[in-house]
mmCIF file of C-alpha atoms in Angstrom:
data_model
loop_
_atom_site.group_PDB
_atom_site.id
_atom_site.type_symbol
_atom_site.label_atom_id
_atom_site.label_comp_id
_atom_site.label_asym_id
_atom_site.label_seq_id
_atom_site.Cartn_x
_atom_site.Cartn_y
_atom_site.Cartn_z
ATOM 1 C CA MET A 573 0.555 -0.300 -0.027
ATOM 2 C CA SER A 574 0.878 3.017 -0.896
ATOM 3 C CA LYS A 575 1.595 6.394 1.900
ATOM 4 C CA PRO A 576 -1.626 7.970 0.681
ATOM 5 C CA MET A 577 -3.559 4.786 1.288
ATOM 6 C CA TYR A 578 -2.093 4.098 5.167
ATOM 7 C CA GLU A 579 -2.616 8.244 5.890
ATOM 8 C CA ARG A 580 -6.773 7.705 4.275
ATOM 9 C CA VAL A 581 -7.045 4.029 6.151
ATOM 10 C CA ARG A 582 -5.957 6.008 9.341
ATOM 11 C CA ALA A 583 -8.085 8.809 8.669
ATOM 12 C CA ASN A 584 -11.586 6.294 8.760
ATOM 13 C CA PRO A 585 -12.945 6.862 11.930
ATOM 14 C CA LYS A 586 -14.129 2.923 11.974
ATOM 15 C CA PHE A 587 -9.945 2.369 11.204
ATOM 16 C CA GLN A 588 -10.225 3.666 15.138
ATOM 17 C CA GLU A 589 -13.147 1.808 16.147
ATOM 18 C CA LEU A 590 -11.517 -1.426 14.900
ATOM 19 C CA VAL A 591 -7.826 -0.674 16.668
ATOM 20 C CA VAL A 592 -10.704 0.256 19.946
ATOM 21 C CA LYS A 593 -12.825 -2.955 19.372
ATOM 22 C CA ARG A 594 -10.171 -5.396 19.617
ATOM 23 C CA SER A 595 -7.478 -3.772 22.302
ATOM 24 C CA ARG A 596 -10.465 -3.955 24.589
ATOM 25 C CA MET A 597 -10.682 -7.617 23.684
ATOM 26 C CA ALA A 598 -7.505 -9.012 23.541
ATOM 27 C CA TRP A 599 -6.868 -6.653 27.469
ATOM 28 C CA ARG A 600 -10.142 -8.407 28.668
ATOM 29 C CA LEU A 601 -9.157 -11.923 27.487
ATOM 30 C CA SER A 602 -5.949 -11.429 29.000
ATOM 31 C CA ALA A 603 -7.275 -10.220 32.409
ATOM 32 C CA ILE A 604 -8.605 -13.152 32.726
ATOM 33 C CA VAL A 605 -6.105 -15.879 31.017
ATOM 34 C CA LEU A 606 -3.881 -14.105 33.745
ATOM 35 C CA ALA A 607 -6.819 -14.032 36.982
ATOM 36 C CA ALA A 608 -6.371 -17.591 36.322
ATOM 37 C CA TYR A 609 -3.030 -18.797 35.852
ATOM 38 C CA TYR A 610 -2.010 -15.943 39.053
ATOM 39 C CA GLY A 611 -5.400 -17.596 41.285
ATOM 40 C CA PHE A 612 -3.873 -21.191 40.293
ATOM 41 C CA ILE A 613 -0.710 -20.353 41.396
ATOM 42 C CA ALA A 614 -2.477 -18.501 44.797
ATOM 43 C CA ILE A 615 -3.492 -21.363 45.704
ATOM 44 C CA VAL A 616 -0.761 -23.926 45.255
ATOM 45 C CA ALA A 617 0.996 -21.104 47.050
ATOM 46 C CA PHE A 618 -1.365 -20.509 49.812
ATOM 47 C CA ALA A 619 -3.490 -23.371 50.086
ATOM 48 C CA PRO A 620 -1.909 -26.429 48.023
ATOM 49 C CA GLN A 621 -4.246 -29.231 50.884
ATOM 50 C CA LEU A 622 -6.845 -28.150 48.892
ATOM 51 C CA LEU A 623 -5.416 -29.261 45.480
ATOM 52 C CA HIS A 624 -4.739 -32.553 46.637
ATOM 53 C CA THR A 625 -8.200 -33.272 48.085
ATOM 54 C CA SER A 626 -9.535 -36.077 46.280
ATOM 55 C CA LEU A 627 -12.589 -35.580 43.934
ATOM 56 C CA SER A 628 -14.745 -38.058 45.168
ATOM 57 C CA GLY A 629 -12.573 -40.440 46.624
ATOM 58 C CA GLY A 630 -10.563 -41.277 43.671
ATOM 59 C CA ARG A 631 -7.496 -41.161 42.284
ATOM 60 C CA THR A 632 -7.914 -37.476 40.729
ATOM 61 C CA SER A 633 -6.858 -34.421 42.583
ATOM 62 C CA VAL A 634 -8.421 -31.233 42.870
ATOM 63 C CA GLY A 635 -5.384 -29.505 41.696
ATOM 64 C CA VAL A 636 -5.655 -31.953 38.413
ATOM 65 C CA LEU A 637 -8.947 -30.626 37.531
ATOM 66 C CA ALA A 638 -8.507 -26.401 38.024
ATOM 67 C CA GLY A 639 -5.038 -27.593 35.970
ATOM 68 C CA ALA A 640 -7.507 -29.169 33.326
ATOM 69 C CA GLY A 641 -9.806 -25.789 33.746
ATOM 70 C CA ILE A 642 -7.529 -23.276 32.825
ATOM 71 C CA ILE A 643 -6.476 -24.930 29.794
ATOM 72 C CA VAL A 644 -9.999 -25.702 29.013
ATOM 73 C CA LEU A 645 -10.349 -21.978 29.973
ATOM 74 C CA SER A 646 -7.974 -21.206 27.834
ATOM 75 C CA TRP A 647 -9.232 -23.085 24.445
ATOM 76 C CA ILE A 648 -12.300 -21.765 24.789
ATOM 77 C CA LEU A 649 -11.241 -18.258 24.708
ATOM 78 C CA THR A 650 -9.223 -18.387 21.655
ATOM 79 C CA GLY A 651 -11.684 -20.095 19.966
ATOM 80 C CA LEU A 652 -14.240 -16.627 21.293
ATOM 81 C CA TYR A 653 -11.250 -14.446 19.775
ATOM 82 C CA VAL A 654 -10.911 -16.251 16.976
ATOM 83 C CA ARG A 655 -15.394 -16.330 16.360
ATOM 84 C CA ARG A 656 -14.896 -12.722 16.470
ATOM 85 C CA ALA A 657 -11.973 -11.876 14.966
ATOM 86 C CA ASN A 658 -12.983 -13.866 11.544
ATOM 87 C CA THR A 659 -16.749 -12.692 11.622
ATOM 88 C CA GLU A 660 -16.470 -8.428 13.807
ATOM 89 C CA PHE A 661 -12.845 -7.574 13.031
ATOM 90 C CA ASP A 662 -12.506 -9.168 9.593
ATOM 91 C CA ASP A 663 -15.635 -7.647 8.338
ATOM 92 C CA LEU A 664 -14.463 -4.218 9.483
ATOM 93 C CA ASN A 665 -11.440 -5.164 7.945
ATOM 94 C CA ASN A 666 -12.593 -4.943 5.033
ATOM 95 C CA GLU A 667 -14.631 -2.177 4.517
ATOM 96 C CA ILE A 668 -12.066 0.053 5.788
ATOM 97 C CA LEU A 669 -9.809 -1.273 2.983
ATOM 98 C CA ARG A 670 -12.763 -0.928 0.838
ATOM 99 C CA GLU A 671 -13.368 2.688 1.451
ATOM 100 C CA ALA A 672 -9.301 3.791 1.042
ATOM 101 C CA LEU A 673 -9.731 2.274 -2.593
#
């Protein structure tokens, strides 16, 4: 793209909207993941006996379930981001490019 085209894209209010929406979503998802990971580490540090607790008397502990839950949470959040990126963000991006041409 040429310099004038970059300037038209940057001047487009939809571009600013895209930047704000994408940044806001990224920060929110990052905060959720960080809270989950740091929460897990805090439990490991300050209440390890909680993670050793057996689930219904079996061999699987609460810690294993919590670790698996964090992994599944990360997958779900990634899926949410990909879905929104492939729909709303891509549509907005295409509109911006069409208007810049």
